[in-house]
Short mmCIF file of C-alpha atoms in Angstrom, two decimals:
data_model
loop_
_atom_site.label_atom_id
_atom_site.label_comp_id
_atom_site.label_asym_id
_atom_site.label_seq_id
_atom_site.Cartn_x
_atom_site.Cartn_y
_atom_site.Cartn_z
CA UNK H 275 87.85 -156.18 -87.07
CA UNK H 276 91.15 -154.34 -86.57
CA UNK H 277 93.90 -156.10 -84.62
CA UNK H 278 94.56 -154.60 -81.20
CA UNK H 279 97.97 -152.92 -80.79
CA UNK H 280 100.75 -155.03 -79.34
CA UNK H 281 101.24 -153.53 -75.87
CA UNK H 282 104.90 -153.14 -74.92
CA UNK H 283 105.61 -152.70 -71.21
CA UNK H 284 108.56 -150.74 -69.92
CA UNK H 285 109.88 -148.94 -66.90
CA UNK H 286 109.47 -145.17 -67.03
CA UNK H 287 113.12 -144.09 -66.87
CA UNK H 288 114.64 -142.24 -69.80
CA UNK H 289 116.92 -145.18 -70.57
CA UNK H 290 114.11 -147.75 -70.38
CA UNK H 291 111.88 -145.64 -72.62
CA UNK H 292 114.71 -145.18 -75.11
CA UNK H 293 115.33 -148.93 -75.23
CA UNK H 294 111.64 -149.68 -75.61
CA UNK H 295 111.29 -147.00 -78.27
CA UNK H 296 113.98 -148.77 -80.27
CA UNK H 297 112.01 -152.03 -80.05
CA UNK H 298 108.72 -150.31 -80.94
CA UNK H 299 110.26 -148.56 -83.94
CA UNK H 300 111.42 -151.86 -85.41
CA UNK H 301 108.10 -153.56 -84.82
CA UNK H 302 106.32 -150.67 -86.53
CA UNK H 303 108.73 -150.99 -89.46
CA UNK H 304 107.49 -154.57 -89.80
CA UNK H 305 103.87 -153.31 -89.91
CA UNK H 306 103.07 -154.16 -86.31
CA UNK H 307 100.78 -151.70 -84.51
CA UNK H 308 102.20 -151.10 -81.03
CA UNK H 309 101.44 -149.12 -77.88
CA UNK H 310 103.95 -148.40 -75.10
CA UNK H 311 102.74 -148.95 -71.53
CA UNK H 312 104.78 -147.56 -68.61
CA UNK H 313 104.97 -149.73 -65.50
CA UNK H 314 106.48 -148.60 -62.17
CA UNK H 315 108.74 -151.08 -60.38
CA UNK H 316 109.87 -151.18 -56.77
CA UNK H 317 113.44 -150.61 -57.88
CA UNK H 318 112.41 -147.30 -59.44
CA UNK H 319 110.27 -146.13 -56.53
CA UNK H 320 112.85 -146.72 -53.78
CA UNK H 321 115.92 -144.92 -55.05
CA UNK H 322 117.27 -144.14 -51.57
CA UNK H 323 117.39 -147.72 -50.26
CA UNK H 324 119.90 -150.50 -51.04
CA UNK H 325 118.11 -152.91 -53.34
CA UNK H 326 118.58 -156.08 -51.31
CA UNK H 327 116.74 -154.50 -48.37
CA UNK H 328 113.43 -154.45 -50.21
CA UNK H 329 113.48 -157.49 -52.43
CA UNK H 330 116.83 -158.32 -54.00
CA UNK H 331 116.68 -160.10 -57.36
CA UNK H 332 114.05 -158.98 -59.83
CA UNK H 333 113.12 -155.62 -58.31
CA UNK H 334 113.21 -153.98 -61.75
CA UNK H 335 111.25 -156.73 -63.54
CA UNK H 336 108.63 -158.25 -61.21
CA UNK H 337 105.90 -155.71 -61.88
CA UNK H 338 106.45 -156.00 -65.63
CA UNK H 339 106.26 -159.78 -65.41
CA UNK H 340 103.04 -159.53 -63.43
CA UNK H 341 101.59 -157.20 -66.06
CA UNK H 342 102.39 -159.86 -68.67
CA UNK H 343 100.77 -162.61 -66.62
CA UNK H 344 97.70 -160.44 -65.99
CA UNK H 345 97.32 -159.67 -69.70
CA UNK H 346 97.84 -155.92 -69.25
CA UNK H 347 100.80 -155.97 -71.64
CA UNK H 348 101.93 -158.36 -74.37
CA UNK H 349 105.68 -157.73 -74.43
CA UNK H 350 108.11 -156.56 -71.74
CA UNK H 351 111.47 -154.96 -72.49
CA UNK H 352 114.10 -155.46 -69.79
CA UNK H 353 117.79 -154.85 -69.33
CA UNK H 354 118.82 -158.50 -69.30
CA UNK H 355 121.16 -158.09 -66.36
CA UNK H 356 118.13 -157.27 -64.18
CA UNK H 357 116.29 -160.50 -65.08
CA UNK H 358 116.68 -163.39 -62.58
CA UNK H 359 118.09 -166.60 -64.05
CA UNK H 360 115.13 -168.64 -62.75
CA UNK H 361 112.40 -168.40 -65.38
CA UNK H 362 108.96 -167.21 -64.30
CA UNK H 363 106.37 -169.92 -65.12
CA UNK H 364 104.26 -168.96 -68.13
CA UNK H 365 106.79 -166.46 -69.47
CA UNK H 366 109.78 -166.72 -71.79
CA UNK H 367 112.56 -164.55 -73.18
CA UNK H 368 111.66 -164.74 -76.86
CA UNK H 369 114.41 -162.49 -78.22
CA UNK H 370 117.74 -160.96 -77.25
CA UNK H 371 118.73 -158.25 -79.76
CA UNK H 372 122.27 -157.38 -80.80
CA UNK H 373 124.23 -156.41 -77.71
CA UNK H 374 125.37 -152.87 -77.05
CA UNK H 375 128.67 -152.11 -75.25
CA UNK H 376 128.85 -154.85 -72.60
CA UNK H 377 131.34 -153.18 -70.29
CA UNK H 378 131.31 -150.71 -67.43
CA UNK H 379 132.74 -147.27 -68.09
CA UNK H 380 134.34 -144.54 -66.02
CA UNK H 381 132.94 -141.03 -66.28
CA UNK H 382 135.01 -138.31 -64.63
CA UNK H 383 134.47 -134.71 -63.69
CA UNK H 384 137.77 -133.74 -65.32
CA UNK H 385 138.47 -134.69 -68.92
CA UNK H 386 141.19 -137.20 -69.69
CA UNK H 387 141.32 -138.98 -66.34
CA UNK H 388 141.37 -142.76 -66.06
CA UNK H 389 140.94 -145.04 -63.08
CA UNK H 390 144.71 -145.28 -62.78
CA UNK H 391 145.26 -141.53 -63.03
CA UNK H 392 142.70 -140.48 -60.41
CA UNK H 393 144.35 -138.77 -57.45
CA UNK H 394 144.70 -140.71 -54.19
CA UNK H 395 141.60 -140.04 -52.11
CA UNK H 396 139.45 -139.33 -55.18
CA UNK H 397 135.76 -140.13 -54.64
CA UNK H 398 134.18 -142.65 -57.03
CA UNK H 399 130.43 -143.24 -57.03
CA UNK H 400 128.79 -146.66 -57.38
CA UNK H 401 126.49 -148.85 -55.28
CA UNK H 402 127.31 -152.16 -56.98
CA UNK H 403 129.40 -154.45 -54.80
CA UNK H 404 130.84 -156.01 -57.97
CA UNK H 405 132.05 -152.60 -59.11
CA UNK H 406 133.20 -151.53 -55.65
CA UNK H 407 135.33 -154.65 -55.27
CA UNK H 408 136.97 -154.21 -58.66
CA UNK H 409 137.62 -150.51 -58.16
CA UNK H 410 139.25 -151.11 -54.78
CA UNK H 411 141.15 -154.08 -56.15
CA UNK H 412 142.72 -151.76 -58.72
CA UNK H 413 142.94 -148.61 -56.59
CA UNK H 414 142.81 -149.26 -52.83
CA UNK H 415 143.88 -145.65 -52.23
CA UNK H 416 140.64 -144.06 -53.49
CA UNK H 417 137.27 -143.60 -51.79
CA UNK H 418 134.13 -145.35 -53.07
CA UNK H 419 130.78 -143.90 -52.05
CA UNK H 420 127.23 -145.10 -52.83
CA UNK H 421 125.34 -143.73 -55.82
CA UNK H 422 121.87 -144.80 -56.99
CA UNK H 423 119.41 -143.28 -59.43
CA UNK H 424 118.85 -143.12 -63.16
CA UNK H 425 121.67 -142.25 -65.54
CA UNK H 426 120.77 -138.55 -65.73
CA UNK H 427 120.57 -138.32 -61.92
CA UNK H 428 124.02 -139.82 -61.51
CA UNK H 429 125.54 -137.57 -64.14
CA UNK H 430 124.03 -134.51 -62.45
CA UNK H 431 125.59 -135.50 -59.14
CA UNK H 432 128.96 -135.96 -60.82
CA UNK H 433 128.67 -132.58 -62.53
CA UNK H 434 127.66 -130.98 -59.22
CA UNK H 435 130.98 -132.09 -57.73
CA UNK H 436 129.63 -134.74 -55.37
CA UNK H 437 132.04 -137.24 -56.94
CA UNK H 438 135.30 -137.11 -58.84
CA UNK H 439 134.20 -140.03 -61.02
CA UNK H 440 131.32 -142.47 -61.36
CA UNK H 441 130.98 -145.92 -62.90
CA UNK H 442 128.08 -146.71 -65.23
CA UNK H 443 127.12 -149.39 -67.72
CA UNK H 444 128.47 -148.27 -71.06
CA UNK H 445 125.39 -149.54 -72.90
CA UNK H 446 123.18 -147.02 -71.14
CA UNK H 447 125.31 -144.08 -72.26
CA UNK H 448 125.54 -145.55 -75.76
CA UNK H 449 121.77 -145.89 -76.09
CA UNK H 450 121.19 -142.39 -74.73
CA UNK H 451 123.66 -140.84 -77.17
CA UNK H 452 126.07 -139.91 -74.39
CA UNK H 453 129.20 -141.82 -75.41
CA UNK H 454 131.06 -138.51 -75.32
CA UNK H 455 130.84 -138.64 -71.51
CA UNK H 456 132.85 -141.86 -71.37
CA UNK H 457 136.37 -141.31 -70.07
CA UNK H 458 137.53 -144.93 -69.97
CA UNK H 459 136.06 -148.31 -70.89
CA UNK H 460 136.66 -150.82 -68.09
CA UNK H 461 136.92 -154.31 -69.53
CA UNK H 462 138.29 -157.81 -68.89
CA UNK H 463 140.61 -159.12 -67.71
CA UNK H 464 140.91 -156.18 -65.32
CA UNK H 465 137.23 -155.29 -64.89
CA UNK H 466 134.38 -157.76 -65.45
CA UNK H 467 130.83 -156.69 -66.36
CA UNK H 468 127.59 -158.01 -64.89
CA UNK H 469 126.02 -161.10 -66.41
CA UNK H 470 123.97 -160.05 -69.44
CA UNK H 471 125.22 -156.47 -69.33
CA UNK H 472 124.53 -154.50 -72.51
CA UNK H 473 121.82 -156.88 -73.71
CA UNK H 474 118.04 -156.46 -73.80
CA UNK H 475 115.56 -159.20 -72.94
CA UNK H 476 112.29 -159.24 -74.88
CA UNK H 477 109.87 -161.21 -72.71
CA UNK H 478 106.42 -162.52 -73.63
CA UNK H 479 103.81 -164.99 -72.44
CA UNK H 480 105.03 -168.42 -73.55
CA UNK H 481 101.72 -169.27 -75.23
CA UNK H 482 101.31 -165.95 -77.08
CA UNK H 483 101.91 -166.86 -80.72
CA UNK H 484 101.28 -163.35 -82.05
CA UNK H 485 103.83 -161.76 -79.72
CA UNK H 486 106.35 -164.51 -80.41
CA UNK H 487 106.09 -164.05 -84.17
CA UNK H 488 106.32 -160.26 -83.81
CA UNK H 489 109.48 -160.12 -81.68
CA UNK H 490 111.42 -163.12 -83.01
CA UNK H 491 113.05 -161.07 -85.84
CA UNK H 492 114.64 -158.90 -83.13
CA UNK H 493 116.71 -161.85 -81.90
CA UNK H 494 120.47 -161.90 -82.54
CA UNK H 495 121.54 -165.55 -82.20
CA UNK H 496 125.22 -164.90 -81.31
CA UNK H 497 124.20 -162.47 -78.56
CA UNK H 498 121.52 -164.87 -77.33
CA UNK H 499 124.02 -167.73 -77.14
CA UNK H 500 126.54 -165.57 -75.28
CA UNK H 501 124.09 -164.46 -72.60
CA UNK H 502 122.76 -168.01 -72.23
CA UNK H 503 126.29 -169.09 -71.27
CA UNK H 504 126.70 -166.19 -68.84
CA UNK H 505 123.33 -166.78 -67.19
CA UNK H 506 123.95 -170.52 -66.89
CA UNK H 507 127.19 -169.79 -65.07
CA UNK H 508 125.44 -167.38 -62.70
CA UNK H 509 122.63 -169.87 -62.07
CA UNK H 510 125.07 -172.69 -61.32
CA UNK H 511 126.87 -170.46 -58.82
CA UNK H 512 123.49 -169.64 -57.22
CA UNK H 513 124.67 -166.05 -57.19
CA UNK H 514 121.63 -164.06 -58.26
CA UNK H 515 121.65 -160.63 -59.88
CA UNK H 516 123.07 -158.99 -56.74
CA UNK H 517 126.10 -161.24 -56.28
CA UNK H 518 129.68 -159.99 -56.87
CA UNK H 519 130.02 -162.04 -60.04
CA UNK H 520 131.13 -160.77 -63.43
CA UNK H 521 131.02 -162.61 -66.75
CA UNK H 522 131.51 -162.00 -70.45
CA UNK H 523 130.91 -164.44 -73.28
CA UNK H 524 131.74 -163.83 -76.94
CA UNK H 525 132.69 -165.60 -80.14
CA UNK H 526 136.38 -166.27 -80.78
CA UNK H 527 138.32 -165.80 -84.01
CA UNK H 528 137.85 -169.52 -84.69
CA UNK H 529 134.09 -169.27 -84.31
CA UNK H 530 133.90 -170.91 -80.89
CA UNK H 531 131.96 -169.49 -77.96
CA UNK H 532 134.19 -168.38 -75.09
CA UNK H 533 133.20 -167.49 -71.54
CA UNK H 534 135.13 -165.76 -68.80
CA UNK H 535 133.77 -165.31 -65.29
CA UNK H 536 135.01 -163.61 -62.15
CA UNK H 537 133.92 -164.12 -58.55
CA UNK H 538 134.86 -161.39 -56.08
CA UNK H 539 135.12 -161.27 -52.32
CA UNK H 540 135.53 -158.06 -50.35
CA UNK H 541 136.11 -157.85 -46.61
CA UNK H 542 136.57 -154.23 -45.61
CA UNK H 543 138.94 -152.90 -48.26
CA UNK H 544 140.61 -156.26 -48.93
CA UNK H 545 139.56 -157.75 -52.26
CA UNK H 546 140.07 -161.30 -53.54
CA UNK H 547 139.07 -162.61 -56.95
CA UNK H 548 138.89 -165.81 -58.96
CA UNK H 549 138.84 -165.74 -62.76
CA UNK H 550 138.20 -168.66 -65.11
CA UNK H 551 138.13 -168.49 -68.91
CA UNK H 552 137.11 -171.40 -71.15
CA UNK H 553 136.04 -172.09 -74.76
CA UNK H 554 133.38 -174.59 -75.76
CA UNK H 555 134.93 -178.06 -75.96
CA UNK H 556 133.21 -179.13 -79.16
CA UNK H 557 130.16 -178.44 -81.30
CA UNK H 558 128.01 -180.59 -79.03
CA UNK H 559 128.56 -178.42 -75.94
CA UNK H 560 125.69 -175.96 -75.49
CA UNK H 561 126.06 -172.42 -74.13
CA UNK H 562 124.43 -173.70 -70.93
CA UNK H 563 126.97 -176.52 -70.78
CA UNK H 564 129.83 -174.05 -71.12
CA UNK H 565 128.38 -171.86 -68.38
CA UNK H 566 127.91 -174.78 -66.01
CA UNK H 567 131.46 -176.02 -66.67
CA UNK H 568 133.00 -172.62 -65.95
CA UNK H 569 130.97 -172.42 -62.74
CA UNK H 570 132.16 -175.88 -61.71
CA UNK H 571 135.80 -174.84 -62.17
CA UNK H 572 135.17 -171.72 -60.08
CA UNK H 573 133.53 -173.77 -57.32
CA UNK H 574 136.45 -176.19 -57.40
CA UNK H 575 138.73 -173.24 -56.68
CA UNK H 576 136.64 -171.99 -53.75
CA UNK H 577 134.13 -169.60 -55.35
CA UNK H 578 131.23 -171.06 -53.37
CA UNK H 579 132.99 -170.29 -50.09
CA UNK H 580 133.79 -166.76 -51.25
CA UNK H 581 130.16 -166.11 -52.14
CA UNK H 582 128.94 -167.56 -48.86
CA UNK H 583 131.23 -165.25 -46.93
CA UNK H 584 129.95 -162.29 -48.96
CA UNK H 585 126.38 -163.23 -47.97
CA UNK H 586 127.40 -162.98 -44.31
CA UNK H 587 126.17 -159.56 -43.07
CA UNK H 588 129.20 -159.27 -40.80
CA UNK H 589 131.45 -159.46 -43.85
CA UNK H 590 129.51 -157.44 -46.41
CA UNK H 591 127.08 -155.05 -44.73
CA UNK H 592 129.37 -152.07 -44.31
CA UNK H 593 130.55 -149.91 -47.14
CA UNK H 594 134.38 -149.83 -47.17
CA UNK H 595 134.32 -146.06 -46.92
CA UNK H 596 131.81 -145.79 -44.16
CA UNK H 597 128.25 -146.24 -43.19
CA UNK H 598 126.28 -147.30 -46.21
CA UNK H 599 125.41 -150.80 -47.38
CA UNK H 600 126.64 -151.62 -50.89
CA UNK H 601 125.32 -155.14 -51.34
CA UNK H 602 122.39 -153.92 -53.44
CA UNK H 603 123.32 -153.66 -57.08
CA UNK H 604 122.09 -150.77 -59.15
CA UNK H 605 120.95 -151.30 -62.68
CA UNK H 606 122.72 -148.83 -64.94
#
């Protein structure tokens, strides 16, 4: 009797399908029969509403996780930065492939412009409070306006002249073959990416031996260790995917794992930030230990109070440039 195809679940956006196609191609190369199953998520269906208003963390992954639990799919492919740090019982992240560009990027309507060279009053599009805070921290003289939608939708609005520039995750443009649209890469220490940004999460049922064996070769151990540290830091800060927290972990020249994290607070157009950078202490410290230690240093410097103030609707509910909530993070 022929083995049933391994069913890979994905969101239906162009980027999600491209990412899942990459996974499927490699599994087929290893003689695994696969079928791609599209699953709609609440985050995709409600493009005109700030994310926190209809569910907050996990709005791009919950339906995929339920499809796994129900046995409708065998593997789910996520953008790791959308996956809550609290594991769903019965499921596990079995593989994290080699990371793509982990940083945010600026895309402008006029070639050659950077964040610093934008004219005063220029309009920049993003709905991520983490990005808004960092943009205004660098350029308090520009205007930041909300922008949701898939990558192609956002680029169309930029090209239509609705914005002078937009901020996107560089990995999305890289995977879609659109690196030529990148005007500037925004990276630490000036601009911190989301936890897990640029990485994929390959999720399966914890007890599914066939799926585990199939996807394990996709795992890149250095990437997996790095995102474990980032996610442990986020979990220890109790921030969630929507919090104004940035982090980036990577290997150093000496082979150690390093982690930097940034906590942001924005009240109106006034931005405060805390940054901590640490290396692993010794070979016995796990990525999770490094993440927890960085979080503890941040808390010792007041990060918990900053995050609590950002959760206060009176402090965070109004977009700095008028009228629209920005506390719901977009996913590209």
